[in-house]
Coordinates of C-alpha atoms and ligand atoms in Angstrom, one line a residue:
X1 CA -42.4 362.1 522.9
X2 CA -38.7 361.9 523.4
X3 CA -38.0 361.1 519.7
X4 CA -40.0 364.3 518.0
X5 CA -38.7 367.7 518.4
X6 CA -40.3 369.6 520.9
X7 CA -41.5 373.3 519.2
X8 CA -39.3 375.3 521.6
X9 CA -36.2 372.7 519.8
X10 CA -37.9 373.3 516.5
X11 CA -38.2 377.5 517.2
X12 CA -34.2 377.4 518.0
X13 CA -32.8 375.2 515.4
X14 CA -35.5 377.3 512.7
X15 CA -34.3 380.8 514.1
X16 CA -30.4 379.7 513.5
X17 CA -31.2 378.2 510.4
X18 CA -32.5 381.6 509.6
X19 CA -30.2 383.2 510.6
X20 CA -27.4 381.8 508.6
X21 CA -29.1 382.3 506.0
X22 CA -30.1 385.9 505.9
X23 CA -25.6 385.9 507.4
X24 CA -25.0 383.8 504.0
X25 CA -27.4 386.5 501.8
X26 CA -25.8 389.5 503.4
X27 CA -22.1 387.9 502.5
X28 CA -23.4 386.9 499.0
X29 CA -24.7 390.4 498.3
X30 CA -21.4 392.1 500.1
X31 CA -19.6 389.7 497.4
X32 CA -21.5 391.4 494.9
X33 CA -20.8 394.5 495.6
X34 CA -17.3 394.5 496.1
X35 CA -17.2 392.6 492.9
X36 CA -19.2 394.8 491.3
X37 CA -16.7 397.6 492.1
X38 CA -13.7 395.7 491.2
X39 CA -15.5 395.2 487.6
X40 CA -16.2 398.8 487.6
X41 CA -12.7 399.7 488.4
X42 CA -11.0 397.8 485.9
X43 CA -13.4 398.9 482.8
X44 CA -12.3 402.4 483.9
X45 CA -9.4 401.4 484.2
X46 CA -9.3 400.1 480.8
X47 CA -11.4 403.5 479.2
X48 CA -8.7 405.4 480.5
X49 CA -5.8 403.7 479.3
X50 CA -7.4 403.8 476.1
X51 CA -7.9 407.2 476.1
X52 CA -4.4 407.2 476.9
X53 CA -3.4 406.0 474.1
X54 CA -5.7 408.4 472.1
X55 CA -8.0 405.7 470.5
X56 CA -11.2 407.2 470.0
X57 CA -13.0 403.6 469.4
X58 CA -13.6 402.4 472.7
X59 CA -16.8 400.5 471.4
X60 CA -13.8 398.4 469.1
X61 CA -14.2 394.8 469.5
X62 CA -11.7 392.7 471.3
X63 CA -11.4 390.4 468.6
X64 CA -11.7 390.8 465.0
X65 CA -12.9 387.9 462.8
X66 CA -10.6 388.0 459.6
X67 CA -12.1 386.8 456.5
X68 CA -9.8 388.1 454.6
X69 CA -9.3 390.9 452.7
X70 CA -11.8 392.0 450.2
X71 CA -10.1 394.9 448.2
X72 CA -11.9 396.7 445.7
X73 CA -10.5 396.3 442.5
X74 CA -8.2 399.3 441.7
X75 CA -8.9 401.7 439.5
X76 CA -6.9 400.3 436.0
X77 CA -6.7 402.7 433.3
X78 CA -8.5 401.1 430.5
X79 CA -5.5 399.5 428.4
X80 CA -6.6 398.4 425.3
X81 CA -4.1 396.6 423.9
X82 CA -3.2 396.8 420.3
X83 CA -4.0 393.3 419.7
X84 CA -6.9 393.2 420.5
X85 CA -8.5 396.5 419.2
X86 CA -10.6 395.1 415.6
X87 CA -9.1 396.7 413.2
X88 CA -11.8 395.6 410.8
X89 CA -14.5 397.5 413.0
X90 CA -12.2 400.6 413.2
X91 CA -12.2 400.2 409.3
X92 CA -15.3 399.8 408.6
X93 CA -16.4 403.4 410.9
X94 CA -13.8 405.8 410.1
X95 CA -12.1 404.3 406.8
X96 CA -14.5 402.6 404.5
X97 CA -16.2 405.5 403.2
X98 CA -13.8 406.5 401.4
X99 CA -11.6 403.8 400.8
X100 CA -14.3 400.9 400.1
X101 CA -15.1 402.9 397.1
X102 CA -11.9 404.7 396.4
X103 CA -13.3 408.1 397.3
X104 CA -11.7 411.3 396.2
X105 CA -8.6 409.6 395.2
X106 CA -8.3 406.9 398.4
X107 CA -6.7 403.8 397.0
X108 CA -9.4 401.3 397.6
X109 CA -9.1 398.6 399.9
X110 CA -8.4 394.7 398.2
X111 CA -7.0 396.9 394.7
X112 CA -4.0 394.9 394.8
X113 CA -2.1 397.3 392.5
X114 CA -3.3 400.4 394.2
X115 CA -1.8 399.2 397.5
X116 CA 1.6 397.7 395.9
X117 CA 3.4 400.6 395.8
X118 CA 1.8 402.3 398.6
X119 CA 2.4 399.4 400.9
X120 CA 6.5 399.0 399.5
X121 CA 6.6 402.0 401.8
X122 CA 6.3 400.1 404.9
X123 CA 3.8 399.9 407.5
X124 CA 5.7 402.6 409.5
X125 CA 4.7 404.9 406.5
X126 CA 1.6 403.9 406.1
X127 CA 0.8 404.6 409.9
X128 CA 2.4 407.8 409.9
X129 CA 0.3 408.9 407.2
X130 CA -2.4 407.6 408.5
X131 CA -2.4 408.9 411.7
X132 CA -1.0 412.8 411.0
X133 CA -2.2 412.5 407.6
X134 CA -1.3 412.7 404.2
X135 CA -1.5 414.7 400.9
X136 CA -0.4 413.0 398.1
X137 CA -0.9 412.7 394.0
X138 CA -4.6 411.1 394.3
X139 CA -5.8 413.4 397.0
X140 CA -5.7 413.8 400.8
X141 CA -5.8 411.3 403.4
X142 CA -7.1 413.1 406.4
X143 CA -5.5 412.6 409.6
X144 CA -6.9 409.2 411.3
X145 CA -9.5 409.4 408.4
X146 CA -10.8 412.8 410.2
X147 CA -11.9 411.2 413.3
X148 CA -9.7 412.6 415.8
X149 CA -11.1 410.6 418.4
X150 CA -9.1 407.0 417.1
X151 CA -6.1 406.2 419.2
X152 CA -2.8 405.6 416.8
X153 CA -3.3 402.2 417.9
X154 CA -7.1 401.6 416.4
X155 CA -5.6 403.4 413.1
X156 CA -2.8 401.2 412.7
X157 CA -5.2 398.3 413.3
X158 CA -7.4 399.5 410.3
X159 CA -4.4 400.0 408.7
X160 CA -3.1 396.5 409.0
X161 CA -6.8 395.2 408.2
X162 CA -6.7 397.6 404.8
X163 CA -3.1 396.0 404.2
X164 CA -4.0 392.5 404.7
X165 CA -6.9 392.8 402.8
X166 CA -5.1 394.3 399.6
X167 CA -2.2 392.7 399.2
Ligands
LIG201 C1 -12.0 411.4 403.5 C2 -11.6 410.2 402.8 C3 -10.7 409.3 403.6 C4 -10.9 408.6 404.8 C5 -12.1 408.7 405.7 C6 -9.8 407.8 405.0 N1 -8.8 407.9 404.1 FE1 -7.1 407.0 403.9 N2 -6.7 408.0 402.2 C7 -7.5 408.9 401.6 C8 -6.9 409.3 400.3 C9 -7.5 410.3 399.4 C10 -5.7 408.7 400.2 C11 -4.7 408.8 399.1 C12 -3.8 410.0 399.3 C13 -2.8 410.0 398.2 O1 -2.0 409.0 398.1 O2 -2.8 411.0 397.5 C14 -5.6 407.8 401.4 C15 -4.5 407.0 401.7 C16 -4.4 406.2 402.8 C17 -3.3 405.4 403.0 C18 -2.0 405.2 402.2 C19 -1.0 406.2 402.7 C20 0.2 406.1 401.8 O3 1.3 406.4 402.4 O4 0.2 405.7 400.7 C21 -3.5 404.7 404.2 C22 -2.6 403.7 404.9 C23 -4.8 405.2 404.6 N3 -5.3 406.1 403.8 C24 -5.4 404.7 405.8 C25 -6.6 405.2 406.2 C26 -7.2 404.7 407.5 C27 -6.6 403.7 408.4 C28 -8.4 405.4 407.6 C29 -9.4 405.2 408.6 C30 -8.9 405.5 410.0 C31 -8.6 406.2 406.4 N4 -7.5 406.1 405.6 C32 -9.6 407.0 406.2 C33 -8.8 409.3 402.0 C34 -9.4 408.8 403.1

């Protein structure tokens, strides 16, 4: 049986081929190992230059995905503009009840000759009186029609509203 391997054969080329292999698992796990520790090294490495540099966030992410900045909207004091404040509704809250009916002496609004003189002033009259008030022949214009809490600008809109309708 000159062709077939003889056991003893077998047995030897077995035994080397074993041991190789437990050579080639003691070198792969030695690999580890020192790989392992190299690894080790550098994150302490790393945590320690960190702490160097006083950063506290050693959990921080390498890389940051930026999608862009989402600011909250800034706090804007609320700026309402003289054009666009109704001067018909501020009218018709603080002004009408006394000058719809021409109350206590209030020249009421759309009496054409009522306003005439009173609106020959100018407008820069008419707000001033409006706004700090105003005793006059007929009677007494309180100041912003006794609602304190009007801005100048929503009185000179109900101002202009009174004007425009009365003239
Ligand atoms: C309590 C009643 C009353 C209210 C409310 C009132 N007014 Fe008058 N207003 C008067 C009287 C009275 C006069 C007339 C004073 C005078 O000429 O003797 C007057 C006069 C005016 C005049 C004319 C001033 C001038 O120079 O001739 C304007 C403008 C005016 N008021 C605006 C307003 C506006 C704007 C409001 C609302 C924000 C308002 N009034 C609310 C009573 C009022």
């Amino acid at each position: 049986m000159a062709s077939s391997m003889s056991d003893q054969q077998f047995i030897k080329s077995f035994t080397i081929f074993l041991i190789l292999g437990v050579i080639l698992t003691l070198f792969l796990i030695a690999m580890g190992i020192v790989n392992a520790g190299t690894i080790t090294q550098r994150v302490q490495d790393e945590r320690n230059a960190l702490a160097a540099t006083g950063s506290t966030n050693t959990l921080a992410p390498v890389g940051q995905m930026n999608v862009g900045t989402v600011s909250a909207p800034a706090a804007q004091p609320v700026q309402v503009a003289a054009a666009s404040i109704d001067g018909a509704q501020v009218y018709q809250g603080a002004c009408m009840a006394c000058h719809a009916a021409g109350i206590a002496g209030a020249p009421r609004t759309g009496d054409k000759a009522a306003w005439a003189e009173r609106i020959a002033q100018g407008a820069d009259t008419l707000y001033t009186h409006a706004i700090g008030g105003f005793q006059g022949k007929a009677g007494v214009m309180p100041a912003k029609g006794g609602n304190a809490a009007l801005s100048d600008d929503e009185v000179k809109a109900a101002v202009d509203h009174m004007v425009a309708q009365s003239q």
